[in-house]
PDB file of C-alpha atoms in Angstrom:
ATOM      1  CA  VAL A 265       0.000   0.000   0.000  1.00 51.00           C
ATOM      2  CA  TRP A 266       1.412   3.378  -1.051  1.00 57.00           C
ATOM      3  CA  LYS A 267       0.315   6.792   0.176  1.00 63.00           C
ATOM      4  CA  LEU A 268      -0.553   9.272  -2.575  1.00 65.00           C
ATOM      5  CA  TYR A 269       0.297  12.921  -1.874  1.00 60.00           C
ATOM      6  CA  LYS A 270      -1.152  15.904  -3.690  1.00 68.00           C
ATOM      7  CA  ASP A 271       2.325  17.120  -4.693  1.00 67.00           C
ATOM      8  CA  SER A 272       6.048  16.486  -4.147  1.00 65.00           C
ATOM      9  CA  LYS A 273       6.306  19.210  -1.505  1.00 59.00           C
ATOM     10  CA  SER A 274       3.675  17.515   0.651  1.00 60.00           C
ATOM     11  CA  ALA A 275       5.434  14.183   0.234  1.00 60.00           C
ATOM     12  CA  ARG A 276       8.786  15.576   1.395  1.00 58.00           C
ATOM     13  CA  LYS A 277       7.147  17.322   4.351  1.00 65.00           C
ATOM     14  CA  PHE A 278       5.357  14.158   5.503  1.00 75.00           C
ATOM     15  CA  GLY A 279       8.555  12.194   6.201  1.00 87.00           C
ATOM     16  CA  ARG A 280       8.176   8.429   6.337  1.00 92.00           C
ATOM     17  CA  ALA A 281       5.418   6.143   7.591  1.00 94.00           C
ATOM     18  CA  ILE A 282       6.383   3.259   9.865  1.00 96.00           C
ATOM     19  CA  THR A 283       4.379   0.441  11.478  1.00 96.00           C
ATOM     20  CA  ILE A 284       4.699  -0.474  15.150  1.00 97.00           C
ATOM     21  CA  THR A 285       2.989  -3.577  16.514  1.00 95.00           C
ATOM     22  CA  SER A 286       1.903  -3.877  20.134  1.00 93.00           C
ATOM     23  CA  SER A 287       0.375  -6.569  22.321  1.00 86.00           C
ATOM     24  CA  GLY A 288      -2.513  -4.236  23.052  1.00 78.00           C
ATOM     25  CA  ASP A 289      -1.962  -3.923  26.815  1.00 80.00           C
ATOM     26  CA  GLN A 290      -0.408  -0.474  26.318  1.00 83.00           C
ATOM     27  CA  GLU A 291      -2.742   2.433  25.610  1.00 88.00           C
ATOM     28  CA  VAL A 292      -1.758   4.198  22.386  1.00 93.00           C
ATOM     29  CA  SER A 293      -3.889   6.796  20.601  1.00 93.00           C
ATOM     30  CA  LYS A 294      -3.856   8.798  17.377  1.00 95.00           C
ATOM     31  CA  GLY A 295      -1.858  12.027  17.670  1.00 94.00           C
ATOM     32  CA  MET A 296       0.505  10.688  20.359  1.00 95.00           C
ATOM     33  CA  ALA A 297       4.008  12.120  19.956  1.00 96.00           C
ATOM     34  CA  ILE A 298       7.132  10.062  19.357  1.00 97.00           C
ATOM     35  CA  LYS A 299      10.106  11.599  21.172  1.00 96.00           C
ATOM     36  CA  TYR A 300      13.849  11.228  21.432  1.00 96.00           C
ATOM     37  CA  GLN A 301      15.502  12.962  24.401  1.00 93.00           C
ATOM     38  CA  GLY A 302      12.337  15.022  24.837  1.00 91.00           C
ATOM     39  CA  VAL A 303      12.322  16.233  21.218  1.00 95.00           C
ATOM     40  CA  THR A 304       9.354  15.271  19.030  1.00 95.00           C
ATOM     41  CA  VAL A 305      10.559  13.247  16.040  1.00 96.00           C
ATOM     42  CA  GLY A 306       7.210  11.886  14.862  1.00 96.00           C
ATOM     43  CA  GLU A 307       3.606  11.153  15.756  1.00 96.00           C
ATOM     44  CA  VAL A 308       1.043   8.350  15.724  1.00 96.00           C
ATOM     45  CA  THR A 309      -1.345   8.719  12.782  1.00 95.00           C
ATOM     46  CA  LEU A 310      -3.482   5.572  13.086  1.00 95.00           C
ATOM     47  CA  VAL A 311      -4.217   2.822  15.614  1.00 96.00           C
ATOM     48  CA  ILE A 312      -6.179  -0.267  14.534  1.00 95.00           C
ATOM     49  CA  PRO A 313      -6.735  -3.746  16.005  1.00 93.00           C
ATOM     50  CA  ASN A 314      -4.872  -6.640  14.445  1.00 89.00           C
ATOM     51  CA  PHE A 315      -7.566  -9.339  14.262  1.00 89.00           C
ATOM     52  CA  ASN A 316      -5.267 -11.938  12.712  1.00 86.00           C
ATOM     53  CA  LYS A 317      -2.377 -11.790  15.174  1.00 83.00           C
ATOM     54  CA  GLY A 318      -4.031 -10.067  18.122  1.00 86.00           C
ATOM     55  CA  GLY A 319      -2.912  -6.803  19.676  1.00 91.00           C
ATOM     56  CA  ILE A 320      -2.857  -3.540  17.778  1.00 95.00           C
ATOM     57  CA  GLU A 321      -1.073  -2.088  14.772  1.00 96.00           C
ATOM     58  CA  ILE A 322       0.205   1.471  15.012  1.00 96.00           C
ATOM     59  CA  THR A 323       0.981   3.627  11.997  1.00 96.00           C
ATOM     60  CA  ALA A 324       3.277   6.540  12.740  1.00 97.00           C
ATOM     61  CA  ARG A 325       4.902   9.365  10.815  1.00 95.00           C
ATOM     62  CA  ILE A 326       8.586  10.118  11.326  1.00 96.00           C
ATOM     63  CA  LEU A 327       9.468  13.727  10.512  1.00 94.00           C
ATOM     64  CA  PRO A 328      11.668  14.026   7.399  1.00 93.00           C
ATOM     65  CA  GLU A 329      14.705  15.457   9.194  1.00 93.00           C
ATOM     66  CA  TYR A 330      14.844  12.398  11.489  1.00 95.00           C
ATOM     67  CA  VAL A 331      14.022   9.609   9.039  1.00 94.00           C
ATOM     68  CA  ASP A 332      17.640   8.538   8.514  1.00 94.00           C
ATOM     69  CA  LYS A 333      18.141   8.099  12.271  1.00 95.00           C
ATOM     70  CA  ILE A 334      14.783   6.649  13.351  1.00 96.00           C
ATOM     71  CA  ALA A 335      13.376   4.606  10.445  1.00 96.00           C
ATOM     72  CA  VAL A 336      16.320   2.214  10.496  1.00 96.00           C
ATOM     73  CA  ALA A 337      17.035  -1.265  11.825  1.00 94.00           C
ATOM     74  CA  ASN A 338      17.182  -1.782  15.607  1.00 93.00           C
ATOM     75  CA  SER A 339      15.410   1.444  16.585  1.00 96.00           C
ATOM     76  CA  HIS A 340      13.749   0.744  19.929  1.00 95.00           C
ATOM     77  CA  PHE A 341      10.260   2.110  20.736  1.00 96.00           C
ATOM     78  CA  TRP A 342       8.501   2.021  24.108  1.00 94.00           C
ATOM     79  CA  LEU A 343       5.619   3.800  25.821  1.00 92.00           C
ATOM     80  CA  ALA A 344       6.862   6.399  28.300  1.00 88.00           C
ATOM     81  CA  GLU A 345       5.555   5.812  31.820  1.00 77.00           C
ATOM     82  CA  PRO A 346       6.063   7.943  34.946  1.00 62.00           C
ATOM     83  CA  GLU A 347       8.146   6.304  37.688  1.00 57.00           C
ATOM     84  CA  ILE A 348       6.890   7.066  41.190  1.00 50.00           C
ATOM     85  CA  GLY A 349       9.374   6.201  43.890  1.00 49.00           C
ATOM     86  CA  LEU A 350      11.010   7.202  47.141  1.00 45.00           C
ATOM     87  CA  ASN A 351      12.934  10.030  45.514  1.00 48.00           C
ATOM     88  CA  GLY A 352       9.925  11.541  43.761  1.00 47.00           C
ATOM     89  CA  ILE A 353       8.503  11.214  40.278  1.00 48.00           C
ATOM     90  CA  LYS A 354      10.687  10.501  37.266  1.00 54.00           C
ATOM     91  CA  ASN A 355       9.530  11.277  33.738  1.00 53.00           C
ATOM     92  CA  VAL A 356       6.910  13.802  34.886  1.00 47.00           C
ATOM     93  CA  SER A 357       6.035  14.627  31.267  1.00 53.00           C
ATOM     94  CA  ALA A 358       4.428  11.190  30.924  1.00 50.00           C
ATOM     95  CA  LEU A 359       1.923  12.218  33.610  1.00 49.00           C
ATOM     96  CA  LEU A 360       0.859  15.252  31.603  1.00 56.00           C
ATOM     97  CA  SER A 361       0.765  13.694  28.141  1.00 73.00           C
ATOM     98  CA  LYS A 362       1.590  10.141  27.174  1.00 88.00           C
ATOM     99  CA  HIS A 363       4.089   9.651  24.387  1.00 94.00           C
ATOM    100  CA  ILE A 364       6.301   7.021  22.782  1.00 96.00           C
ATOM    101  CA  ASN A 365      10.054   7.162  23.336  1.00 95.00           C
ATOM    102  CA  VAL A 366      12.567   5.940  20.807  1.00 97.00           C
ATOM    103  CA  ASP A 367      16.247   5.039  20.869  1.00 95.00           C
ATOM    104  CA  PRO A 368      17.675   5.403  17.342  1.00 96.00           C
ATOM    105  CA  GLY A 369      19.064   2.304  15.714  1.00 93.00           C
ATOM    106  CA  LYS A 370      21.767   1.740  13.128  1.00 90.00           C
ATOM    107  CA  GLY A 371      21.758  -0.037   9.847  1.00 88.00           C
ATOM    108  CA  GLU A 372      19.535  -0.375   6.841  1.00 94.00           C
ATOM    109  CA  ARG A 373      16.235   1.406   6.319  1.00 94.00           C
ATOM    110  CA  ASN A 374      13.346  -0.243   8.150  1.00 95.00           C
ATOM    111  CA  THR A 375       9.654   0.543   8.592  1.00 95.00           C
ATOM    112  CA  LYS A 376       8.417  -2.288  10.856  1.00 96.00           C
ATOM    113  CA  PHE A 377       8.989  -2.277  14.607  1.00 96.00           C
ATOM    114  CA  GLU A 378       7.578  -3.582  17.899  1.00 94.00           C
ATOM    115  CA  LEU A 379       6.479  -1.492  20.875  1.00 94.00           C
ATOM    116  CA  SER A 380       8.550  -2.669  23.842  1.00 90.00           C
ATOM    117  CA  LYS A 381       7.609  -2.479  27.509  1.00 82.00           C
ATOM    118  CA  GLY A 382      10.559  -0.320  28.446  1.00 83.00           C
ATOM    119  CA  PRO A 383      13.908   1.123  27.397  1.00 84.00           C
ATOM    120  CA  VAL A 384      16.810  -1.066  26.387  1.00 79.00           C
ATOM    121  CA  GLN A 385      18.345  -2.623  29.474  1.00 73.00           C
ATOM    122  CA  PRO A 386      22.002  -3.630  29.788  1.00 72.00           C
ATOM    123  CA  GLU A 387      22.397  -7.388  29.578  1.00 81.00           C
ATOM    124  CA  GLY A 388      22.584  -8.747  33.100  1.00 91.00           C
ATOM    125  CA  LYS A 389      22.850 -12.130  34.760  1.00 95.00           C
ATOM    126  CA  ILE A 390      19.724 -14.282  34.739  1.00 96.00           C
ATOM    127  CA  PHE A 391      18.387 -16.288  37.692  1.00 97.00           C
ATOM    128  CA  GLN A 392      15.148 -18.144  38.455  1.00 97.00           C
ATOM    129  CA  LEU A 393      12.938 -17.733  41.521  1.00 97.00           C
ATOM    130  CA  GLN A 394      10.375 -20.391  42.453  1.00 97.00           C
ATOM    131  CA  SER A 395       7.335 -19.683  44.611  1.00 96.00           C
ATOM    132  CA  GLU A 396       4.058 -21.404  45.497  1.00 94.00           C
ATOM    133  CA  THR A 397       1.953 -18.459  44.313  1.00 93.00           C
ATOM    134  CA  ARG A 398       2.553 -15.392  42.181  1.00 91.00           C
ATOM    135  CA  GLY A 399       1.504 -12.891  44.840  1.00 86.00           C
ATOM    136  CA  SER A 400       2.295  -9.365  43.698  1.00 83.00           C
ATOM    137  CA  VAL A 401       5.286 -10.356  41.552  1.00 90.00           C
ATOM    138  CA  SER A 402       5.042  -9.188  37.944  1.00 87.00           C
ATOM    139  CA  GLU A 403       7.283  -8.095  35.097  1.00 84.00           C
ATOM    140  CA  GLY A 404       9.152  -5.000  36.248  1.00 83.00           C
ATOM    141  CA  THR A 405       9.083  -5.844  39.968  1.00 89.00           C
ATOM    142  CA  PRO A 406      12.405  -4.505  41.296  1.00 90.00           C
ATOM    143  CA  ILE A 407      15.111  -6.644  42.889  1.00 93.00           C
ATOM    144  CA  LEU A 408      16.482  -4.748  45.886  1.00 92.00           C
ATOM    145  CA  PHE A 409      19.662  -5.024  47.922  1.00 95.00           C
ATOM    146  CA  ARG A 410      19.657  -2.835  51.030  1.00 91.00           C
ATOM    147  CA  GLU A 411      16.821  -0.892  49.324  1.00 85.00           C
ATOM    148  CA  LEU A 412      19.038  -0.251  46.263  1.00 90.00           C
ATOM    149  CA  GLU A 413      17.459  -1.430  43.010  1.00 91.00           C
ATOM    150  CA  ILE A 414      19.921  -3.714  41.205  1.00 94.00           C
ATOM    151  CA  GLY A 415      17.668  -5.666  38.853  1.00 93.00           C
ATOM    152  CA  SER A 416      14.109  -6.593  38.004  1.00 91.00           C
ATOM    153  CA  VAL A 417      11.732  -9.406  37.174  1.00 92.00           C
ATOM    154  CA  ILE A 418      11.608  -9.925  33.404  1.00 88.00           C
ATOM    155  CA  ASP A 419       9.201 -12.870  33.152  1.00 90.00           C
ATOM    156  CA  VAL A 420       6.601 -14.699  35.271  1.00 94.00           C
ATOM    157  CA  GLN A 421       5.239 -18.086  34.202  1.00 94.00           C
ATOM    158  CA  LEU A 422       3.534 -21.171  35.567  1.00 95.00           C
ATOM    159  CA  GLY A 423       5.987 -24.038  36.114  1.00 93.00           C
ATOM    160  CA  GLU A 424       6.129 -27.007  33.784  1.00 91.00           C
ATOM    161  CA  PHE A 425       4.146 -29.224  36.188  1.00 92.00           C
ATOM    162  CA  ALA A 426       1.766 -26.449  37.352  1.00 92.00           C
ATOM    163  CA  ASP A 427       3.031 -26.843  40.937  1.00 93.00           C
ATOM    164  CA  ARG A 428       4.889 -23.529  41.216  1.00 95.00           C
ATOM    165  CA  ILE A 429       5.421 -20.086  39.751  1.00 97.00           C
ATOM    166  CA  ILE A 430       8.729 -19.428  37.983  1.00 97.00           C
ATOM    167  CA  SER A 431       9.910 -15.816  38.019  1.00 96.00           C
ATOM    168  CA  THR A 432      12.931 -14.930  35.894  1.00 96.00           C
ATOM    169  CA  ILE A 433      15.039 -12.076  37.230  1.00 96.00           C
ATOM    170  CA  GLN A 434      17.858 -10.091  35.642  1.00 95.00           C
ATOM    171  CA  ILE A 435      20.590  -8.569  37.804  1.00 96.00           C
ATOM    172  CA  GLU A 436      22.713  -5.682  36.538  1.00 94.00           C
ATOM    173  CA  PRO A 437      26.243  -6.824  35.596  1.00 93.00           C
ATOM    174  CA  ASP A 438      27.919  -4.643  38.259  1.00 94.00           C
ATOM    175  CA  TYR A 439      25.920  -6.320  41.041  1.00 96.00           C
ATOM    176  CA  ALA A 440      25.736  -9.940  39.867  1.00 96.00           C
ATOM    177  CA  TYR A 441      28.547 -10.903  42.276  1.00 97.00           C
ATOM    178  CA  LEU A 442      26.184 -10.246  45.210  1.00 97.00           C
ATOM    179  CA  ILE A 443      24.143 -13.335  44.339  1.00 98.00           C
ATOM    180  CA  ARG A 444      25.916 -16.292  45.951  1.00 97.00           C
ATOM    181  CA  ALA A 445      25.116 -20.001  45.826  1.00 97.00           C
ATOM    182  CA  ASN A 446      23.365 -19.837  49.245  1.00 97.00           C
ATOM    183  CA  THR A 447      21.620 -16.458  48.884  1.00 98.00           C
ATOM    184  CA  VAL A 448      18.050 -16.249  50.238  1.00 98.00           C
ATOM    185  CA  PHE A 449      15.288 -14.276  48.475  1.00 98.00           C
ATOM    186  CA  TRP A 450      12.000 -13.022  49.933  1.00 96.00           C
ATOM    187  CA  ASN A 451       9.116 -10.764  49.006  1.00 92.00           C
ATOM    188  CA  VAL A 452       8.877  -7.285  50.567  1.00 87.00           C
ATOM    189  CA  SER A 453       5.770  -6.195  48.685  1.00 63.00           C
ATOM    190  CA  GLY A 454       3.057  -4.106  50.267  1.00 50.00           C
ATOM    191  CA  VAL A 455       2.317  -3.614  53.942  1.00 46.00           C
ATOM    192  CA  ASP A 456       2.607  -6.419  56.464  1.00 44.00           C
ATOM    193  CA  VAL A 457      -0.079  -6.079  59.159  1.00 36.00           C
ATOM    194  CA  SER A 458      -0.201  -8.489  62.081  1.00 39.00           C
ATOM    195  CA  ILE A 459      -2.686  -8.288  64.974  1.00 37.00           C
ATOM    196  CA  GLY A 460      -1.416  -8.957  68.471  1.00 44.00           C
ATOM    197  CA  LEU A 461      -2.530  -8.328  72.064  1.00 43.00           C
ATOM    198  CA  SER A 462      -1.160  -4.787  71.885  1.00 43.00           C
ATOM    199  CA  GLY A 463      -2.932  -3.974  68.623  1.00 45.00           C
ATOM    200  CA  ALA A 464      -1.917  -3.834  64.996  1.00 40.00           C
ATOM    201  CA  ASN A 465       1.732  -4.005  64.074  1.00 41.00           C
ATOM    202  CA  ILE A 466       2.350  -2.431  60.657  1.00 38.00           C
ATOM    203  CA  LYS A 467       5.601  -2.967  58.805  1.00 43.00           C
ATOM    204  CA  ALA A 468       6.068  -1.184  55.500  1.00 41.00           C
ATOM    205  CA  GLY A 469       8.873  -1.186  52.962  1.00 42.00           C
ATOM    206  CA  THR A 470      10.007   1.734  50.864  1.00 44.00           C
ATOM    207  CA  VAL A 471       7.582   3.733  48.766  1.00 48.00           C
ATOM    208  CA  ASP A 472       8.803   1.736  45.766  1.00 49.00           C
ATOM    209  CA  SER A 473       7.952  -1.586  47.405  1.00 44.00           C
ATOM    210  CA  LEU A 474       4.499  -0.298  48.321  1.00 47.00           C
ATOM    211  CA  LEU A 475       3.725   0.936  44.816  1.00 51.00           C
ATOM    212  CA  ARG A 476       5.469  -1.618  42.599  1.00 55.00           C
ATOM    213  CA  GLY A 477       6.230  -4.484  44.934  1.00 68.00           C
ATOM    214  CA  GLY A 478       9.753  -5.701  45.520  1.00 89.00           C
ATOM    215  CA  ILE A 479      12.005  -8.693  46.112  1.00 94.00           C
ATOM    216  CA  THR A 480      15.055  -8.495  48.316  1.00 95.00           C
ATOM    217  CA  PHE A 481      17.774 -10.939  49.324  1.00 97.00           C
ATOM    218  CA  SER A 482      20.595 -11.578  51.742  1.00 96.00           C
ATOM    219  CA  THR A 483      23.405 -14.079  52.145  1.00 97.00           C
ATOM    220  CA  PRO A 484      23.851 -16.004  55.413  1.00 96.00           C
ATOM    221  CA  PRO A 485      27.196 -15.690  57.181  1.00 94.00           C
ATOM    222  CA  THR A 486      29.403 -18.756  56.841  1.00 92.00           C
ATOM    223  CA  ASN A 487      33.019 -19.565  57.678  1.00 91.00           C
ATOM    224  CA  GLU A 488      33.815 -19.325  53.987  1.00 93.00           C
ATOM    225  CA  LEU A 489      31.952 -17.114  51.521  1.00 95.00           C
ATOM    226  CA  GLN A 490      30.033 -19.244  49.039  1.00 96.00           C
ATOM    227  CA  PRO A 491      30.907 -18.892  45.322  1.00 96.00           C
ATOM    228  CA  VAL A 492      29.002 -16.598  42.980  1.00 97.00           C
ATOM    229  CA  ALA A 493      25.764 -18.193  41.811  1.00 97.00           C
ATOM    230  CA  SER A 494      25.908 -19.701  38.351  1.00 95.00           C
ATOM    231  CA  GLU A 495      23.843 -18.380  35.448  1.00 90.00           C
ATOM    232  CA  ASP A 496      20.202 -19.567  35.595  1.00 89.00           C
ATOM    233  CA  GLN A 497      20.574 -20.949  39.123  1.00 96.00           C
ATOM    234  CA  SER A 498      17.181 -21.399  40.768  1.00 97.00           C
ATOM    235  CA  PHE A 499      16.258 -20.080  44.232  1.00 98.00           C
ATOM    236  CA  TYR A 500      13.134 -20.373  46.369  1.00 98.00           C
ATOM    237  CA  LEU A 501      11.248 -17.093  46.815  1.00 97.00           C
ATOM    238  CA  TYR A 502       9.954 -16.901  50.383  1.00 96.00           C
ATOM    239  CA  PRO A 503       6.718 -14.949  50.976  1.00 93.00           C
ATOM    240  CA  GLN A 504       8.357 -13.104  53.874  1.00 91.00           C
ATOM    241  CA  ALA A 505      11.605 -12.964  55.792  1.00 92.00           C
ATOM    242  CA  GLU A 506      12.480 -14.575  59.079  1.00 94.00           C
ATOM    243  CA  ASP A 507      13.772 -12.048  61.613  1.00 91.00           C
ATOM    244  CA  GLU A 508      17.246 -13.592  61.529  1.00 94.00           C
ATOM    245  CA  TRP A 509      17.656 -12.934  57.809  1.00 94.00           C
ATOM    246  CA  LYS A 510      17.314  -9.181  58.231  1.00 89.00           C
ATOM    247  CA  SER A 511      20.277  -9.137  60.614  1.00 93.00           C
ATOM    248  CA  TRP A 512      22.702 -10.812  58.215  1.00 94.00           C
ATOM    249  CA  ARG A 513      25.575  -8.485  57.306  1.00 93.00           C
ATOM    250  CA  THR A 514      27.770 -10.806  55.274  1.00 95.00           C
ATOM    251  CA  ALA A 515      30.713  -8.955  53.733  1.00 95.00           C
ATOM    252  CA  ILE A 516      30.904  -9.552  49.974  1.00 96.00           C
ATOM    253  CA  PRO A 517      33.982  -7.928  48.404  1.00 95.00           C
ATOM    254  CA  ARG A 518      33.636  -6.483  44.926  1.00 94.00           C
ATOM    255  CA  PRO A 519      35.674  -8.564  42.457  1.00 91.00           C
TER     256      PRO A 519
END
């Protein structure tokens, strides 16, 4: 299908049309801007359902001055979302008006892309967490170490025999050494309320853990520090921590 313009000037001004496919769980609308570093480089011109493959198909226009940088192989598109955390709100502009972000690619001309769930992440080390139920764990749930975010959950699936939930996590390369063969993981999501004789005891995590959920971990002290966990090693994800775990202060030297 080719677009017919009324004259050559209109054609040059239009830029180039591209197609972005999405799973449909991200809200995209006609007129939404496409931005790079806060600068508008294009806009969404049409959003239609894809009845054959499911999801939606997005047609967008890349402005002519940016075509050679954006409409090329490996350009990465994702829907900008505000991040609300302990230190305030990041990406405030996404609260005011939703838009699509893009990281320019390199290579040959291309007009077909996929809408990702977030920006390109550095390749980290992959581990598996097994739990009896999913709870509040979902894609994007942060992995915390002493309340510092060092990774995230990238996939949640039912186990092969339907007897457990398998959560795949990715740890940033600089912090992968913290995960040892005997490391213990537990969920710190939400607010823990227990009722005793003296009334309600409320224990809350950081603002991030309340809003997005969170998984944290610690390594028990031993006479000899256990080796770094191997790629794809599987750990059990406990629903909550025992009091002893929170007191562990095992020294783990940076390699």
